[in-house]
mmCIF file of C-alpha atoms in Angstrom:
data_model
loop_
_atom_site.group_PDB
_atom_site.id
_atom_site.type_symbol
_atom_site.label_atom_id
_atom_site.label_comp_id
_atom_site.label_asym_id
_atom_site.label_seq_id
_atom_site.Cartn_x
_atom_site.Cartn_y
_atom_site.Cartn_z
ATOM 1 C CA UNK A 10 -91.050 68.051 -65.472
ATOM 2 C CA UNK A 11 -90.318 71.566 -64.520
ATOM 3 C CA UNK A 12 -89.880 72.225 -60.758
ATOM 4 C CA UNK A 13 -91.869 75.427 -60.040
ATOM 5 C CA UNK A 14 -89.978 76.108 -56.547
ATOM 6 C CA UNK A 15 -86.856 78.081 -56.306
ATOM 7 C CA UNK A 16 -84.076 76.487 -54.285
ATOM 8 C CA UNK A 17 -82.326 78.069 -51.221
ATOM 9 C CA UNK A 18 -79.309 78.996 -53.632
ATOM 10 C CA UNK A 19 -81.768 80.724 -55.977
ATOM 11 C CA UNK A 20 -83.292 82.811 -53.091
ATOM 12 C CA UNK A 21 -79.867 83.973 -51.881
ATOM 13 C CA UNK A 22 -78.987 85.029 -55.421
ATOM 14 C CA UNK A 23 -82.040 87.064 -55.705
ATOM 15 C CA UNK A 24 -81.231 88.816 -52.337
ATOM 16 C CA UNK A 25 -77.527 89.529 -53.474
ATOM 17 C CA UNK A 26 -78.937 91.030 -56.934
ATOM 18 C CA UNK A 27 -81.700 92.995 -55.030
ATOM 19 C CA UNK A 28 -78.955 94.528 -52.691
ATOM 20 C CA UNK A 29 -76.604 95.588 -55.300
ATOM 21 C CA UNK A 30 -79.475 96.965 -57.504
ATOM 22 C CA UNK A 31 -80.643 99.071 -54.579
ATOM 23 C CA UNK A 32 -77.295 100.495 -54.041
ATOM 24 C CA UNK A 33 -76.324 101.218 -57.508
ATOM 25 C CA UNK A 34 -79.260 102.129 -59.907
ATOM 26 C CA UNK A 35 -79.137 105.737 -60.716
ATOM 27 C CA UNK A 36 -81.649 107.843 -58.818
ATOM 28 C CA UNK A 37 -82.555 109.733 -62.013
ATOM 29 C CA UNK A 38 -83.219 107.823 -65.243
ATOM 30 C CA UNK A 39 -80.646 108.040 -67.869
ATOM 31 C CA UNK A 40 -81.081 109.730 -71.063
ATOM 32 C CA UNK A 41 -81.993 107.702 -74.140
ATOM 33 C CA UNK A 42 -79.089 106.030 -75.713
ATOM 34 C CA UNK A 43 -80.437 107.276 -79.198
ATOM 35 C CA UNK A 44 -78.543 110.421 -78.224
ATOM 36 C CA UNK A 45 -74.610 111.095 -77.826
ATOM 37 C CA UNK A 46 -74.875 111.944 -74.268
ATOM 38 C CA UNK A 47 -77.474 109.122 -73.327
ATOM 39 C CA UNK A 48 -75.230 106.601 -75.340
ATOM 40 C CA UNK A 49 -72.208 107.644 -72.984
ATOM 41 C CA UNK A 50 -74.261 107.371 -69.825
ATOM 42 C CA UNK A 51 -75.335 103.948 -70.643
ATOM 43 C CA UNK A 52 -71.823 102.900 -71.546
ATOM 44 C CA UNK A 53 -70.760 104.044 -68.130
ATOM 45 C CA UNK A 54 -73.629 102.000 -66.591
ATOM 46 C CA UNK A 55 -72.329 98.918 -68.409
ATOM 47 C CA UNK A 56 -68.885 99.607 -66.775
ATOM 48 C CA UNK A 57 -70.516 99.932 -63.320
ATOM 49 C CA UNK A 58 -72.243 96.706 -63.674
ATOM 50 C CA UNK A 59 -69.143 94.923 -64.887
ATOM 51 C CA UNK A 60 -67.314 96.165 -61.756
ATOM 52 C CA UNK A 61 -69.918 94.195 -59.810
ATOM 53 C CA UNK A 62 -69.794 91.216 -62.257
ATOM 54 C CA UNK A 63 -73.375 91.761 -62.996
ATOM 55 C CA UNK A 64 -72.867 92.666 -66.728
ATOM 56 C CA UNK A 65 -73.525 89.113 -67.818
ATOM 57 C CA UNK A 66 -74.151 86.825 -65.154
ATOM 58 C CA UNK A 67 -74.184 83.712 -67.261
ATOM 59 C CA UNK A 68 -70.747 84.185 -68.500
ATOM 60 C CA UNK A 69 -67.794 82.241 -66.901
ATOM 61 C CA UNK A 70 -66.157 83.893 -63.898
ATOM 62 C CA UNK A 71 -62.699 84.260 -65.632
ATOM 63 C CA UNK A 72 -64.402 86.451 -68.205
ATOM 64 C CA UNK A 73 -66.296 88.781 -65.517
ATOM 65 C CA UNK A 74 -69.316 86.569 -65.141
ATOM 66 C CA UNK A 75 -70.710 84.593 -62.391
ATOM 67 C CA UNK A 76 -71.206 81.090 -63.943
ATOM 68 C CA UNK A 77 -74.857 81.555 -63.509
ATOM 69 C CA UNK A 78 -77.329 79.315 -65.105
ATOM 70 C CA UNK A 79 -80.307 80.404 -67.143
ATOM 71 C CA UNK A 80 -82.630 79.971 -64.094
ATOM 72 C CA UNK A 81 -80.441 82.604 -62.242
ATOM 73 C CA UNK A 82 -80.391 84.661 -65.228
ATOM 74 C CA UNK A 83 -84.145 84.954 -65.294
ATOM 75 C CA UNK A 84 -84.186 85.757 -61.556
ATOM 76 C CA UNK A 85 -81.621 88.620 -62.217
ATOM 77 C CA UNK A 86 -83.764 89.969 -65.039
ATOM 78 C CA UNK A 87 -86.772 89.830 -62.601
ATOM 79 C CA UNK A 88 -84.915 91.903 -60.161
ATOM 80 C CA UNK A 89 -83.363 94.211 -62.883
ATOM 81 C CA UNK A 90 -86.650 95.232 -64.249
ATOM 82 C CA UNK A 91 -88.352 95.356 -60.730
ATOM 83 C CA UNK A 92 -85.644 97.938 -59.773
ATOM 84 C CA UNK A 93 -86.264 99.914 -62.852
ATOM 85 C CA UNK A 94 -82.586 99.614 -63.789
ATOM 86 C CA UNK A 95 -81.483 101.304 -67.133
ATOM 87 C CA UNK A 96 -82.108 99.514 -70.494
ATOM 88 C CA UNK A 97 -78.947 97.754 -71.763
ATOM 89 C CA UNK A 98 -77.233 99.593 -74.544
ATOM 90 C CA UNK A 99 -74.791 96.675 -75.280
ATOM 91 C CA UNK A 100 -77.568 94.186 -75.678
ATOM 92 C CA UNK A 101 -76.670 93.170 -79.252
ATOM 93 C CA UNK A 102 -73.158 92.357 -77.848
ATOM 94 C CA UNK A 103 -73.833 90.708 -74.387
ATOM 95 C CA UNK A 104 -77.069 88.760 -75.192
ATOM 96 C CA UNK A 105 -76.559 87.720 -78.931
ATOM 97 C CA UNK A 106 -72.869 87.974 -80.067
ATOM 98 C CA UNK A 107 -71.549 86.984 -76.646
ATOM 99 C CA UNK A 108 -73.195 83.665 -76.400
ATOM 100 C CA UNK A 109 -72.423 82.885 -80.036
ATOM 101 C CA UNK A 110 -68.651 83.776 -79.376
ATOM 102 C CA UNK A 111 -68.785 81.344 -76.538
ATOM 103 C CA UNK A 112 -69.985 78.539 -79.021
ATOM 104 C CA UNK A 113 -68.027 79.510 -81.975
ATOM 105 C CA UNK A 114 -65.190 81.774 -81.180
ATOM 106 C CA UNK A 115 -61.382 81.066 -80.894
ATOM 107 C CA UNK A 116 -59.756 81.426 -77.514
ATOM 108 C CA UNK A 117 -57.982 84.459 -78.748
ATOM 109 C CA UNK A 118 -61.347 86.055 -79.981
ATOM 110 C CA UNK A 119 -62.892 85.343 -76.564
ATOM 111 C CA UNK A 120 -59.983 86.799 -74.539
ATOM 112 C CA UNK A 121 -59.787 89.858 -76.830
ATOM 113 C CA UNK A 122 -63.396 90.756 -77.375
ATOM 114 C CA UNK A 123 -65.573 89.590 -74.443
ATOM 115 C CA UNK A 124 -64.007 91.729 -71.629
ATOM 116 C CA UNK A 125 -64.267 94.824 -73.651
ATOM 117 C CA UNK A 126 -67.937 93.886 -74.516
ATOM 118 C CA UNK A 127 -68.741 93.153 -70.786
ATOM 119 C CA UNK A 128 -67.514 96.510 -69.645
ATOM 120 C CA UNK A 129 -68.933 98.673 -72.321
ATOM 121 C CA UNK A 130 -65.503 99.592 -73.813
ATOM 122 C CA UNK A 131 -66.817 98.207 -77.158
ATOM 123 C CA UNK A 132 -70.553 98.545 -77.876
ATOM 124 C CA UNK A 133 -71.872 96.180 -80.731
ATOM 125 C CA UNK A 134 -74.192 96.979 -83.613
ATOM 126 C CA UNK A 135 -76.087 94.500 -85.660
ATOM 127 C CA UNK A 136 -75.262 94.111 -89.425
ATOM 128 C CA UNK A 137 -77.899 91.847 -90.569
ATOM 129 C CA UNK A 138 -80.277 93.581 -92.767
ATOM 130 C CA UNK A 139 -79.537 94.923 -96.366
ATOM 131 C CA UNK A 140 -81.689 96.772 -98.853
ATOM 132 C CA UNK A 141 -83.534 94.145 -100.912
ATOM 133 C CA UNK A 142 -82.879 91.428 -98.264
ATOM 134 C CA UNK A 143 -84.572 92.730 -95.074
ATOM 135 C CA UNK A 144 -85.399 89.946 -92.688
ATOM 136 C CA UNK A 145 -84.416 87.335 -95.393
ATOM 137 C CA UNK A 146 -80.965 86.897 -94.129
ATOM 138 C CA UNK A 147 -80.276 84.380 -96.902
ATOM 139 C CA UNK A 148 -80.416 87.213 -99.577
ATOM 140 C CA UNK A 149 -77.496 89.251 -98.239
ATOM 141 C CA UNK A 150 -75.452 90.656 -101.163
ATOM 142 C CA UNK A 151 -72.680 92.481 -99.294
ATOM 143 C CA UNK A 152 -69.356 90.707 -100.141
ATOM 144 C CA UNK A 153 -66.284 89.692 -98.481
ATOM 145 C CA UNK A 154 -63.220 88.738 -100.845
ATOM 146 C CA UNK A 155 -60.154 87.211 -99.124
ATOM 147 C CA UNK A 156 -57.009 89.008 -100.306
ATOM 148 C CA UNK A 157 -54.181 87.226 -102.076
ATOM 149 C CA UNK A 158 -52.053 87.265 -99.078
ATOM 150 C CA UNK A 159 -54.896 85.777 -97.153
ATOM 151 C CA UNK A 160 -54.441 88.175 -93.988
ATOM 152 C CA UNK A 161 -57.679 90.009 -94.803
ATOM 153 C CA UNK A 162 -60.987 90.336 -96.175
ATOM 154 C CA UNK A 163 -62.022 93.142 -98.761
ATOM 155 C CA UNK A 164 -65.661 93.953 -97.728
ATOM 156 C CA UNK A 165 -67.974 95.961 -99.994
ATOM 157 C CA UNK A 166 -71.775 96.507 -100.008
ATOM 158 C CA UNK A 167 -74.353 97.988 -97.536
ATOM 159 C CA UNK A 168 -76.141 97.108 -94.392
ATOM 160 C CA UNK A 169 -79.184 98.953 -93.132
ATOM 161 C CA UNK A 170 -81.359 99.129 -90.059
ATOM 162 C CA UNK A 171 -78.348 98.563 -87.962
ATOM 163 C CA UNK A 172 -79.476 99.137 -84.494
ATOM 164 C CA UNK A 173 -76.948 101.145 -82.210
ATOM 165 C CA UNK A 174 -74.660 101.677 -85.281
ATOM 166 C CA UNK A 175 -74.480 105.445 -84.913
ATOM 167 C CA UNK A 176 -72.330 105.441 -81.903
ATOM 168 C CA UNK A 177 -71.456 101.719 -81.597
ATOM 169 C CA UNK A 178 -67.588 100.780 -81.902
ATOM 170 C CA UNK A 179 -68.296 97.290 -83.712
ATOM 171 C CA UNK A 180 -70.635 95.431 -85.797
ATOM 172 C CA UNK A 181 -71.583 91.771 -86.630
ATOM 173 C CA UNK A 182 -72.947 90.422 -89.852
ATOM 174 C CA UNK A 183 -72.788 88.013 -92.589
ATOM 175 C CA UNK A 184 -71.114 88.623 -95.795
ATOM 176 C CA UNK A 185 -70.915 86.598 -99.240
ATOM 177 C CA UNK A 186 -67.520 85.188 -99.377
ATOM 178 C CA UNK A 187 -68.166 82.840 -102.410
ATOM 179 C CA UNK A 188 -69.578 85.082 -105.323
ATOM 180 C CA UNK A 189 -71.114 82.154 -107.109
ATOM 181 C CA UNK A 190 -73.191 81.019 -104.104
ATOM 182 C CA UNK A 191 -76.755 81.517 -103.567
ATOM 183 C CA UNK A 192 -79.256 81.768 -100.544
ATOM 184 C CA UNK A 193 -77.702 80.455 -97.314
ATOM 185 C CA UNK A 194 -74.525 78.877 -99.054
ATOM 186 C CA UNK A 195 -71.215 80.745 -99.355
ATOM 187 C CA UNK A 196 -71.943 83.148 -96.490
ATOM 188 C CA UNK A 197 -69.387 83.850 -93.570
ATOM 189 C CA UNK A 198 -69.905 85.603 -90.236
ATOM 190 C CA UNK A 199 -67.358 88.639 -89.696
ATOM 191 C CA UNK A 200 -66.907 91.052 -86.929
ATOM 192 C CA UNK A 201 -66.017 94.396 -88.350
ATOM 193 C CA UNK A 202 -64.689 97.536 -86.262
ATOM 194 C CA UNK A 203 -66.680 100.533 -87.325
ATOM 195 C CA UNK A 204 -63.670 102.838 -87.615
ATOM 196 C CA UNK A 205 -61.942 101.050 -90.248
ATOM 197 C CA UNK A 206 -61.062 103.102 -93.441
ATOM 198 C CA UNK A 207 -63.659 102.687 -96.019
ATOM 199 C CA UNK A 208 -66.748 102.631 -93.570
ATOM 200 C CA UNK A 209 -69.577 105.299 -93.794
ATOM 201 C CA UNK A 210 -72.317 105.308 -91.116
ATOM 202 C CA UNK A 211 -75.406 107.358 -91.952
ATOM 203 C CA UNK A 212 -78.077 107.617 -89.087
ATOM 204 C CA UNK A 213 -81.601 106.790 -89.833
ATOM 205 C CA UNK A 214 -84.420 108.629 -87.879
ATOM 206 C CA UNK A 215 -86.950 106.664 -85.784
ATOM 207 C CA UNK A 216 -90.576 107.858 -85.281
ATOM 208 C CA UNK A 217 -89.378 110.178 -82.561
ATOM 209 C CA UNK A 218 -86.734 111.658 -84.830
ATOM 210 C CA UNK A 219 -83.743 110.330 -82.918
ATOM 211 C CA UNK A 220 -81.287 108.087 -84.851
ATOM 212 C CA UNK A 221 -81.763 104.508 -83.218
ATOM 213 C CA UNK A 222 -80.451 102.918 -86.611
ATOM 214 C CA UNK A 223 -78.037 103.507 -89.215
ATOM 215 C CA UNK A 224 -77.116 102.423 -92.740
ATOM 216 C CA UNK A 225 -73.450 101.207 -93.095
ATOM 217 C CA UNK A 226 -71.497 101.451 -96.280
ATOM 218 C CA UNK A 227 -68.370 99.375 -96.968
ATOM 219 C CA UNK A 228 -65.863 100.583 -99.682
ATOM 220 C CA UNK A 229 -63.098 98.109 -100.030
ATOM 221 C CA UNK A 230 -62.799 97.757 -96.291
ATOM 222 C CA UNK A 231 -59.857 95.630 -95.055
ATOM 223 C CA UNK A 232 -61.042 93.446 -92.234
ATOM 224 C CA UNK A 233 -58.377 91.045 -90.744
ATOM 225 C CA UNK A 234 -59.037 87.515 -91.297
ATOM 226 C CA UNK A 235 -58.939 86.777 -87.539
ATOM 227 C CA UNK A 236 -62.314 88.935 -87.315
ATOM 228 C CA UNK A 237 -64.002 85.771 -88.955
ATOM 229 C CA UNK A 238 -66.118 83.852 -86.491
ATOM 230 C CA UNK A 239 -66.301 80.291 -87.415
ATOM 231 C CA UNK A 240 -65.017 78.854 -90.677
ATOM 232 C CA UNK A 241 -65.423 80.443 -94.090
ATOM 233 C CA UNK A 242 -68.859 79.515 -95.563
ATOM 234 C CA UNK A 243 -70.275 78.709 -92.065
ATOM 235 C CA UNK A 244 -71.796 82.002 -91.730
ATOM 236 C CA UNK A 245 -75.430 80.733 -92.001
ATOM 237 C CA UNK A 246 -74.878 78.267 -89.199
ATOM 238 C CA UNK A 247 -73.305 80.681 -86.902
ATOM 239 C CA UNK A 248 -75.974 83.327 -87.641
ATOM 240 C CA UNK A 249 -78.813 81.181 -86.919
ATOM 241 C CA UNK A 250 -77.206 80.507 -83.584
ATOM 242 C CA UNK A 251 -77.274 84.214 -82.942
ATOM 243 C CA UNK A 252 -80.690 84.495 -84.146
ATOM 244 C CA UNK A 253 -81.809 81.710 -81.999
ATOM 245 C CA UNK A 254 -80.531 83.748 -78.911
ATOM 246 C CA UNK A 255 -82.382 86.828 -80.166
ATOM 247 C CA UNK A 256 -85.763 85.396 -80.826
ATOM 248 C CA UNK A 257 -85.846 82.586 -78.292
ATOM 249 C CA UNK A 258 -84.671 83.767 -74.787
ATOM 250 C CA UNK A 259 -81.993 86.257 -74.198
ATOM 251 C CA UNK A 260 -83.169 89.610 -75.951
ATOM 252 C CA UNK A 261 -86.529 89.798 -74.489
ATOM 253 C CA UNK A 262 -86.830 88.260 -70.880
ATOM 254 C CA UNK A 263 -90.333 87.786 -69.512
ATOM 255 C CA UNK A 264 -89.450 90.199 -66.758
ATOM 256 C CA UNK A 265 -89.881 93.067 -69.060
ATOM 257 C CA UNK A 266 -93.294 92.182 -70.121
ATOM 258 C CA UNK A 267 -94.316 91.305 -66.577
ATOM 259 C CA UNK A 268 -93.418 94.617 -65.338
ATOM 260 C CA UNK A 269 -95.296 96.140 -68.377
ATOM 261 C CA UNK A 270 -98.318 94.119 -67.370
ATOM 262 C CA UNK A 271 -98.203 95.206 -63.733
ATOM 263 C CA UNK A 272 -98.000 98.889 -64.757
ATOM 264 C CA UNK A 273 -100.968 98.427 -67.156
ATOM 265 C CA UNK A 274 -102.954 96.866 -64.281
ATOM 266 C CA UNK A 275 -102.077 99.931 -62.067
ATOM 267 C CA UNK A 276 -103.082 102.293 -64.861
ATOM 268 C CA UNK A 277 -106.409 100.710 -65.133
ATOM 269 C CA UNK A 278 -107.093 100.853 -61.315
ATOM 270 C CA UNK A 279 -106.098 104.593 -61.556
ATOM 271 C CA UNK A 280 -108.386 104.999 -64.506
ATOM 272 C CA UNK A 281 -111.056 102.532 -63.706
ATOM 273 C CA UNK A 282 -113.945 105.004 -63.609
ATOM 274 C CA UNK A 283 -113.451 106.282 -67.269
ATOM 275 C CA UNK A 284 -112.043 102.765 -68.631
ATOM 276 C CA UNK A 285 -115.114 100.867 -67.463
ATOM 277 C CA UNK A 286 -117.238 102.819 -69.918
ATOM 278 C CA UNK A 287 -115.790 100.306 -72.294
ATOM 279 C CA UNK A 288 -116.172 96.742 -70.708
ATOM 280 C CA UNK A 289 -113.623 95.344 -73.280
ATOM 281 C CA UNK A 290 -110.718 97.242 -71.734
ATOM 282 C CA UNK A 291 -110.947 95.303 -68.494
ATOM 283 C CA UNK A 292 -110.999 91.902 -70.292
ATOM 284 C CA UNK A 293 -108.128 93.251 -72.273
ATOM 285 C CA UNK A 294 -106.173 94.081 -69.123
ATOM 286 C CA UNK A 295 -106.758 90.630 -67.626
ATOM 287 C CA UNK A 296 -105.863 88.795 -70.788
ATOM 288 C CA UNK A 297 -102.566 90.803 -71.204
ATOM 289 C CA UNK A 298 -101.586 90.123 -67.470
ATOM 290 C CA UNK A 299 -102.214 86.510 -68.033
ATOM 291 C CA UNK A 300 -100.246 86.394 -71.329
ATOM 292 C CA UNK A 301 -97.216 88.018 -69.646
ATOM 293 C CA UNK A 302 -97.390 85.187 -66.851
ATOM 294 C CA UNK A 303 -97.689 82.586 -69.398
ATOM 295 C CA UNK A 304 -94.676 83.860 -71.402
ATOM 296 C CA UNK A 305 -92.723 83.757 -68.112
ATOM 297 C CA UNK A 306 -93.652 80.109 -67.402
ATOM 298 C CA UNK A 307 -92.827 79.039 -70.862
ATOM 299 C CA UNK A 308 -89.389 80.853 -70.578
ATOM 300 C CA UNK A 309 -88.514 78.995 -67.462
ATOM 301 C CA UNK A 310 -89.694 75.709 -69.061
ATOM 302 C CA UNK A 311 -87.295 76.587 -71.900
ATOM 303 C CA UNK A 312 -84.438 77.359 -69.660
ATOM 304 C CA UNK A 313 -84.853 74.064 -67.740
ATOM 305 C CA UNK A 314 -84.771 72.321 -70.926
ATOM 306 C CA UNK A 315 -81.660 74.044 -72.177
ATOM 307 C CA UNK A 316 -79.872 73.310 -68.701
ATOM 308 C CA UNK A 317 -80.527 69.819 -69.268
ATOM 309 C CA UNK A 318 -78.755 69.752 -72.748
ATOM 310 C CA UNK A 319 -81.799 70.737 -74.934
ATOM 311 C CA UNK A 320 -81.448 73.250 -77.881
ATOM 312 C CA UNK A 321 -83.599 76.070 -79.115
ATOM 313 C CA UNK A 322 -84.719 75.422 -82.435
ATOM 314 C CA UNK A 323 -87.444 76.776 -84.707
ATOM 315 C CA UNK A 324 -89.762 77.232 -81.736
ATOM 316 C CA UNK A 325 -87.789 80.221 -80.789
ATOM 317 C CA UNK A 326 -89.867 81.917 -83.725
ATOM 318 C CA UNK A 327 -93.102 81.159 -81.807
ATOM 319 C CA UNK A 328 -91.630 83.169 -78.838
ATOM 320 C CA UNK A 329 -90.598 86.024 -81.043
ATOM 321 C CA UNK A 330 -94.129 86.351 -82.282
ATOM 322 C CA UNK A 331 -95.691 86.032 -78.849
ATOM 323 C CA UNK A 332 -93.700 88.605 -77.130
ATOM 324 C CA UNK A 333 -93.719 91.106 -79.967
ATOM 325 C CA UNK A 334 -97.459 90.969 -80.311
ATOM 326 C CA UNK A 335 -97.890 91.018 -76.414
ATOM 327 C CA UNK A 336 -96.095 94.045 -76.220
ATOM 328 C CA UNK A 337 -98.003 95.818 -79.005
ATOM 329 C CA UNK A 338 -101.329 94.701 -77.419
ATOM 330 C CA UNK A 339 -100.361 95.927 -73.746
ATOM 331 C CA UNK A 340 -99.497 99.523 -75.127
ATOM 332 C CA UNK A 341 -102.690 99.628 -77.329
ATOM 333 C CA UNK A 342 -104.836 98.824 -74.238
ATOM 334 C CA UNK A 343 -102.886 101.589 -72.310
ATOM 335 C CA UNK A 344 -103.513 104.148 -75.047
ATOM 336 C CA UNK A 345 -107.290 103.214 -74.989
ATOM 337 C CA UNK A 346 -107.384 103.783 -71.122
ATOM 338 C CA UNK A 347 -105.494 107.083 -71.556
ATOM 339 C CA UNK A 348 -107.592 108.223 -74.271
ATOM 340 C CA UNK A 349 -106.542 111.782 -75.346
ATOM 341 C CA UNK A 350 -103.759 111.814 -72.516
ATOM 342 C CA UNK A 351 -102.121 109.044 -74.601
ATOM 343 C CA UNK A 352 -100.540 111.589 -76.864
ATOM 344 C CA UNK A 353 -98.481 113.241 -74.113
ATOM 345 C CA UNK A 354 -94.863 113.097 -74.537
ATOM 346 C CA UNK A 355 -92.698 111.720 -71.322
ATOM 347 C CA UNK A 356 -91.605 115.203 -70.370
ATOM 348 C CA UNK A 357 -94.734 117.159 -71.093
ATOM 349 C CA UNK A 358 -95.625 119.209 -67.919
ATOM 350 C CA UNK A 359 -99.211 117.550 -68.100
ATOM 351 C CA UNK A 360 -97.972 114.051 -68.426
ATOM 352 C CA UNK A 361 -97.391 113.228 -64.698
ATOM 353 C CA UNK A 362 -95.971 109.923 -65.405
ATOM 354 C CA UNK A 363 -98.239 108.605 -68.110
ATOM 355 C CA UNK A 364 -96.000 109.914 -70.973
ATOM 356 C CA UNK A 365 -93.795 106.763 -70.945
ATOM 357 C CA UNK A 366 -96.567 104.849 -72.411
ATOM 358 C CA UNK A 367 -96.238 106.806 -75.758
ATOM 359 C CA UNK A 368 -92.696 105.858 -75.947
ATOM 360 C CA UNK A 369 -93.490 102.202 -75.251
ATOM 361 C CA UNK A 370 -96.237 102.289 -77.891
ATOM 362 C CA UNK A 371 -93.838 103.747 -80.399
ATOM 363 C CA UNK A 372 -91.177 101.160 -79.701
ATOM 364 C CA UNK A 373 -93.754 98.361 -79.786
ATOM 365 C CA UNK A 374 -94.583 98.941 -83.316
ATOM 366 C CA UNK A 375 -91.013 97.983 -84.164
ATOM 367 C CA UNK A 376 -91.397 94.448 -82.509
ATOM 368 C CA UNK A 377 -93.137 92.509 -85.268
ATOM 369 C CA UNK A 378 -90.202 93.816 -87.746
ATOM 370 C CA UNK A 379 -87.008 93.616 -85.910
ATOM 371 C CA UNK A 380 -85.348 90.227 -85.042
ATOM 372 C CA UNK A 381 -86.770 89.111 -88.155
ATOM 373 C CA UNK A 382 -90.275 90.036 -89.207
ATOM 374 C CA UNK A 383 -93.156 88.092 -87.915
ATOM 375 C CA UNK A 384 -94.039 87.203 -91.449
ATOM 376 C CA UNK A 385 -90.745 85.418 -91.776
ATOM 377 C CA UNK A 386 -91.182 83.817 -88.337
ATOM 378 C CA UNK A 387 -94.581 82.304 -89.580
ATOM 379 C CA UNK A 388 -92.906 80.917 -92.559
ATOM 380 C CA UNK A 389 -90.350 79.253 -90.376
ATOM 381 C CA UNK A 390 -93.026 77.854 -88.409
ATOM 382 C CA UNK A 391 -94.979 76.481 -91.295
ATOM 383 C CA UNK A 392 -91.942 74.761 -92.847
ATOM 384 C CA UNK A 393 -89.913 73.643 -90.017
ATOM 385 C CA UNK A 394 -92.247 72.820 -87.322
ATOM 386 C CA UNK A 395 -95.419 72.094 -89.301
ATOM 387 C CA UNK A 396 -93.603 70.384 -92.238
ATOM 388 C CA UNK A 397 -95.736 72.527 -94.868
ATOM 389 C CA UNK A 398 -94.230 72.893 -98.261
ATOM 390 C CA UNK A 399 -92.217 76.133 -99.020
ATOM 391 C CA UNK A 400 -94.935 77.303 -101.622
#
C-alpha cells in the first residue's frame, strides 16, 4: 500500500530544491527553444542546473546527480513547476535516453555521453518516426549495414518529425540491421552525431511557424560501431524501454498538469461572471482539477511500485492517453472561458497574461500524436492488457 505521507527527508529535500530555484530561476522567461537564440538560452540553463546537480536528480552522484529516488524526483518536479522554471530543452536526453543508457549502455558509453547530456553540451533529438511508419516503430526502414572492417555502420534512410533536431547535437533511433527482417526483428538502437558527413537536417514548421521538428536524411553515413546501444538486433527491446520512460513516467510529470489545472481554476475565478453563462464550464473546470490530482496520485503509486522493484509495462499506454487528453481538455476549457480573447498571442499588447493559453492550446493538440499516437496506445492496451486479438 502506498504511504501518502512524506518523510522528514522528503521535506528537507523539498526545502533545498525550493531555495535553489528561488535563487536561480531567471527573472524573465527564456525565449522558446524553437528559435536559435532560445535554444542557446535553454542550453545555458541546463548548464546552470548541472552546476547545482539539479540537472537530473535521479542520476548517480558520480554522474552529477543526487541519487534521488522517484518520490524525490516527483517532489523536485512539483517545486520546479511551482517556481515556473524554464522547460527542459534536453528532455529527450535526460528523461528518455539517459535512463535507457543506465540500463543498456556500456561503462564507456555512460562515461562519455551522460556528463555532456547533463550539462547541455550535447542536446539530443529523437529519431523514431519515418515516412510510412509514423508511430508504428516496428515498420522502420532506415538501414544500418555493418562495414566489412566491422568498425562502423553505414546508415541510409530518413527519419521525420524529429523533435529538437534542428539545433540538436545528437539523435537516437532504431535502424534495420538485418535487411531480411520484418517488423520488430532485426532492428538495432544506434546513437548518431548529427554533424557526421552525409546527414542533412531540414526544419519542419509547427502550427506557429517555428521549426520544432525536422526531417533527417542519412546518405551513407558512417557511424562508429561503439555508438550502438545494446546488442545488434536488440533494438526493439531497448526502444521499448525508452518508450516506457516516455509514456509512463518521466516525460510528463503530474506537476505540469497540476499547475495548469490551478491556472485554469484561477482563470475561471477571474472570469466567473461571463463563464457561468454556460454551467458546463464550471463543471469542466472541477473535473479537470480532479483529473490532474488523480494523475498525480496514480504517478506516486507507480513510483512506489518501481522503487520496490516493479516494472512499467503496457500500462504506460494508459498514462500516455490520460495525460495527453487531459492537457487538451484543460486548454479547451480555457479557450471557452476566454471566448474571443482566446485568440490573443502571448505578446499581444491586449493579452495581459492570457496569451499563454493559446500557446498551450496549440501544443496540446500534438499530445495525442507524439510519444506514439493514442490510436497505437489503444491497440497496445487491447492486445497486451486485455488480451484481445490483433484483428
